[in-house]
Tab-separated table of C-alpha atoms in Angstrom:
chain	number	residue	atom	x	y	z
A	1	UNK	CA	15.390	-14.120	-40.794
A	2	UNK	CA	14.547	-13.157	-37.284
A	3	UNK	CA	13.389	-15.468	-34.292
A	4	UNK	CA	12.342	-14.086	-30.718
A	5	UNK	CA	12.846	-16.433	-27.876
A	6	UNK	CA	11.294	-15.769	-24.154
A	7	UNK	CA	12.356	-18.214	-21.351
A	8	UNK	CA	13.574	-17.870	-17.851
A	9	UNK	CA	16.983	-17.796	-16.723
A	10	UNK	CA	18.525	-20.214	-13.946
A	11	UNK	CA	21.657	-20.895	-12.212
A	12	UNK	CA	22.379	-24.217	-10.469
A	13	UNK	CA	24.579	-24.405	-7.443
A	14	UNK	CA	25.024	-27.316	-4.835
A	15	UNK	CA	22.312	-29.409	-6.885
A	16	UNK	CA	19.838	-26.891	-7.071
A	17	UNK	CA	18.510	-24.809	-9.746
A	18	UNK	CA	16.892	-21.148	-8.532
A	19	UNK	CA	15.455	-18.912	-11.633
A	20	UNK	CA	16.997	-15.670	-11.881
A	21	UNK	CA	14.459	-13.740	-14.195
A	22	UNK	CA	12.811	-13.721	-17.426
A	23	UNK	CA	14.967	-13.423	-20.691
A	24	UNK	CA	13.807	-12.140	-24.478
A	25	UNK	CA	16.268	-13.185	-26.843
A	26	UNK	CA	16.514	-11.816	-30.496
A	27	UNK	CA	18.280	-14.935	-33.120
A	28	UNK	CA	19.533	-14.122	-36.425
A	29	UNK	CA	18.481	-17.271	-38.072
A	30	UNK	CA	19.234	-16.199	-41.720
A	31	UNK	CA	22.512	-18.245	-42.191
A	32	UNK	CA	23.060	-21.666	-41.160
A	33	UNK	CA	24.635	-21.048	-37.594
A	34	UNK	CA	21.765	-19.341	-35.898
A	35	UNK	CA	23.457	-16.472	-33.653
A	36	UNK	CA	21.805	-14.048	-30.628
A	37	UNK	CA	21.722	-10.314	-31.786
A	38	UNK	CA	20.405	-9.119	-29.257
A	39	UNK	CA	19.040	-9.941	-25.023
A	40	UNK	CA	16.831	-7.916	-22.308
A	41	UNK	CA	16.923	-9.675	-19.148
A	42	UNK	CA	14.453	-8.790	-16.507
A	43	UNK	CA	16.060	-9.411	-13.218
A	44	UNK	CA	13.479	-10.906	-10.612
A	45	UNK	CA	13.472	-14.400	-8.547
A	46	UNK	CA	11.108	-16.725	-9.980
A	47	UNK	CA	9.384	-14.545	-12.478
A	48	UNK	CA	8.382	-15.934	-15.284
A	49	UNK	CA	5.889	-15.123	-18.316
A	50	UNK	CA	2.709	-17.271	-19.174
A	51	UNK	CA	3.372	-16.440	-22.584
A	52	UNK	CA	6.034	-19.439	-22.502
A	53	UNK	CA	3.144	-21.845	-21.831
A	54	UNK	CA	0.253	-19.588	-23.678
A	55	UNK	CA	0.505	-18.233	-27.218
A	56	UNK	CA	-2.257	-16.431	-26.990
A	57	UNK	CA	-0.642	-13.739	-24.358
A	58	UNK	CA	2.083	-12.851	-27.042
A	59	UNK	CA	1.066	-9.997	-28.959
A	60	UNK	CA	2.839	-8.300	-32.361
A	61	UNK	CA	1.779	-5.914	-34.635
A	62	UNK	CA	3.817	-4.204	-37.490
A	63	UNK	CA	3.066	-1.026	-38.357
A	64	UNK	CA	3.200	-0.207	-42.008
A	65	UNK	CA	6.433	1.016	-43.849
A	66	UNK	CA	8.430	0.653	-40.145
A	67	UNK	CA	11.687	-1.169	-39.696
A	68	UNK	CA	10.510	-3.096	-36.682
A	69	UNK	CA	7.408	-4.346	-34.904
A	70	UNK	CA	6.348	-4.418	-31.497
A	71	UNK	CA	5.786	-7.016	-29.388
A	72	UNK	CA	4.443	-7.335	-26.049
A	73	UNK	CA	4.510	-9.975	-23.383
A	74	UNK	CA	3.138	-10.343	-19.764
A	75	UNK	CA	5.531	-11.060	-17.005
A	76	UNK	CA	5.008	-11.643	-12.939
A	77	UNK	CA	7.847	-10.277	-11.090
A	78	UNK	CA	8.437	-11.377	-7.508
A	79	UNK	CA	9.928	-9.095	-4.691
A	80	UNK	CA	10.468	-8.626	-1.099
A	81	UNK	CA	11.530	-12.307	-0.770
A	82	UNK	CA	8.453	-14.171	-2.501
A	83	UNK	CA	5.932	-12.407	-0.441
A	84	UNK	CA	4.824	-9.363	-2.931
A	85	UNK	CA	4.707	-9.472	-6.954
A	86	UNK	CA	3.081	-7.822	-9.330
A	87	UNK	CA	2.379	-8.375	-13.063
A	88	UNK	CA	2.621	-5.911	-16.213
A	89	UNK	CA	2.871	-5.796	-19.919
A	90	UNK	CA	6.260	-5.451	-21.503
A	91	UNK	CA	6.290	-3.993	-24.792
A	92	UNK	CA	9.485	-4.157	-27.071
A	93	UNK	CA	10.358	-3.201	-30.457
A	94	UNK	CA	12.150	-5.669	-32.544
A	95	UNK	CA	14.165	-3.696	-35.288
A	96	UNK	CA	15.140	-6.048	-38.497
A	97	UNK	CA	18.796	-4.676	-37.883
A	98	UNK	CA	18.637	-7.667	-34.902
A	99	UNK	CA	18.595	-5.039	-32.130
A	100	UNK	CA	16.062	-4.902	-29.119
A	101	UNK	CA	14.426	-2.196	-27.507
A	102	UNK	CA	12.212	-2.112	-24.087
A	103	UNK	CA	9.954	0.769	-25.043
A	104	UNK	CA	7.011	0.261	-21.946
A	105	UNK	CA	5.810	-1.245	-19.052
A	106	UNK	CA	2.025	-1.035	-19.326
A	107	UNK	CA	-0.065	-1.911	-15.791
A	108	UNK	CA	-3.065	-2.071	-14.220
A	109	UNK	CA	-2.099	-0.860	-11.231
A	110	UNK	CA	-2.111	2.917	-10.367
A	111	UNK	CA	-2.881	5.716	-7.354
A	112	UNK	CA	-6.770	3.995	-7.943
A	113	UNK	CA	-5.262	0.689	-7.126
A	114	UNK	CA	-2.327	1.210	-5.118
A	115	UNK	CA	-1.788	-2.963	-4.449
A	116	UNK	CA	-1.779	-5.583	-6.613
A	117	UNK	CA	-4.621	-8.391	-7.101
A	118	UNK	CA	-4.434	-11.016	-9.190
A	119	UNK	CA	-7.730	-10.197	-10.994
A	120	UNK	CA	-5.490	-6.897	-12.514
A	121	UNK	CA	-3.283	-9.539	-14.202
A	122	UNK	CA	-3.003	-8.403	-17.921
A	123	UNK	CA	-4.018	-11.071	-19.805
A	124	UNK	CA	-4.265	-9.809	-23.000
A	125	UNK	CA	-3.327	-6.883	-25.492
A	126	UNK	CA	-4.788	-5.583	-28.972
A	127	UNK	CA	-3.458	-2.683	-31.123
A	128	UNK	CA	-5.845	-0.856	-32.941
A	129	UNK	CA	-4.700	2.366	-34.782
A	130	UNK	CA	-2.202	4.128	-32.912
A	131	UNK	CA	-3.680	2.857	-29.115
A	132	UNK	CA	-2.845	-0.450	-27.289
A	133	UNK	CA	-5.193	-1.974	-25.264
A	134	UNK	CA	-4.498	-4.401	-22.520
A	135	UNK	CA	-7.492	-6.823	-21.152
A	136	UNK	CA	-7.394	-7.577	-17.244
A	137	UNK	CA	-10.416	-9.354	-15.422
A	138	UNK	CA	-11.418	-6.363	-14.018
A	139	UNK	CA	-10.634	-3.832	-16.620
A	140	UNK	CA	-9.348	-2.224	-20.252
A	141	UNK	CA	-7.453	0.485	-20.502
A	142	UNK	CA	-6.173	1.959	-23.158
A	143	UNK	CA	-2.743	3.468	-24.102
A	144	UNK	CA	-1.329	5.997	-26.727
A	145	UNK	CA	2.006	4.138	-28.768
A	146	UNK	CA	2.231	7.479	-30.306
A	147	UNK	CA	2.798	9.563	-27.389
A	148	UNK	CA	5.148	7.341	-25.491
A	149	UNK	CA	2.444	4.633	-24.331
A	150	UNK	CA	0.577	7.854	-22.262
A	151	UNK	CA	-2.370	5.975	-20.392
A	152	UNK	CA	-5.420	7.190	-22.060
A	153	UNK	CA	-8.583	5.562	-20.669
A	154	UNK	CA	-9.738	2.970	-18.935
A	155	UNK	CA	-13.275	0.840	-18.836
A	156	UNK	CA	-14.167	-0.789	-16.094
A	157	UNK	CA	-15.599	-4.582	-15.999
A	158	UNK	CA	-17.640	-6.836	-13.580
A	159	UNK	CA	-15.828	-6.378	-10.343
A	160	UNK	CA	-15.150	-10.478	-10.354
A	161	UNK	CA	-13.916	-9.716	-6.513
A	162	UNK	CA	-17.718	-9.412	-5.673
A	163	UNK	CA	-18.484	-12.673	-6.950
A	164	UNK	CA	-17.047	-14.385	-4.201
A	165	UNK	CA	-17.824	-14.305	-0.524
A	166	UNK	CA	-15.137	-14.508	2.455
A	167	UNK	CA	-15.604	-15.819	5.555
A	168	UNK	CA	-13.845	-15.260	8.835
């Protein structure tokens, strides 16, 4: 009897409407009045997650005999008025109680990559075992959900920056 909901959150003032962030929503829809349980709001200017316009970037898994699953979704956050964001994977655990939890925020940026491109965009994420795995252009790496989401490893793709030339 549980629904998720991700959207954005706006405010309109003097005609015009300015997103405030990116909001996860847990419903109780057991009953006939559908009711929130539960909200995380991520606070950030025109952020928003592509998994509102792309199923396919919304990832769950269950693990046997739990009372929750996880759930993780990719959000851009922008900063510094517009002119620097970044991108990471959100993971959450959904408890069937109705409550929400933010558990990690899984990137591809480190000391190795210090600034953001938008080839390190997570685009995707797989669970196998005990290990998630999030899919950039440019890389996989690999973290440990039983050892609170501890980066792991990492494999390194076609460096897709290389395939383009730039001119002066």
């Amino acid at each position: 009897g549980l629904m998720l909901g991700v959207g954005r959150e706006a405010v309109t003032a003097d005609g015009w409407t300015r997103f405030t962030g990116v909001k996860i929503s847990l419903y109780d829809t057991a009953g006939d009045d559908p009711f929130v349980t539960d909200s995380y709001f991520l606070e950030s200017q025109y952020s928003y997650s592509p998994v509102t316009y792309d199923h396919k970037a919304f990832m769950y898994f269950a693990p046997e005999g739990a009372d929750y699953w996880y759930f993780a979704i990719p959000i851009y956050e922008y900063f510094d008025d517009y002119s620097s964001y970044s991108q990471s994977m959100y993971v959450f655990k959904a408890h069937f109680d109705g409550d929400l939890e933010f558990v990690a925020k899984l990137t591809h940026n480190d000391e190795t990559t210090p600034y953001y491109y938008y080839y390190d965009s997570i685009e995707r994420s797989v669970v196998i075992g005990t290990h998630i795995y999030t899919v950039s252009y440019t890389e996989i790496r690999m973290f440990d959900m039983a050892n609170e989401f501890a980066f792991v490893a990492r494999t390194e793709l076609n460096d897709i920056q290389d395939r383009y030339y730039w001119i002066d």
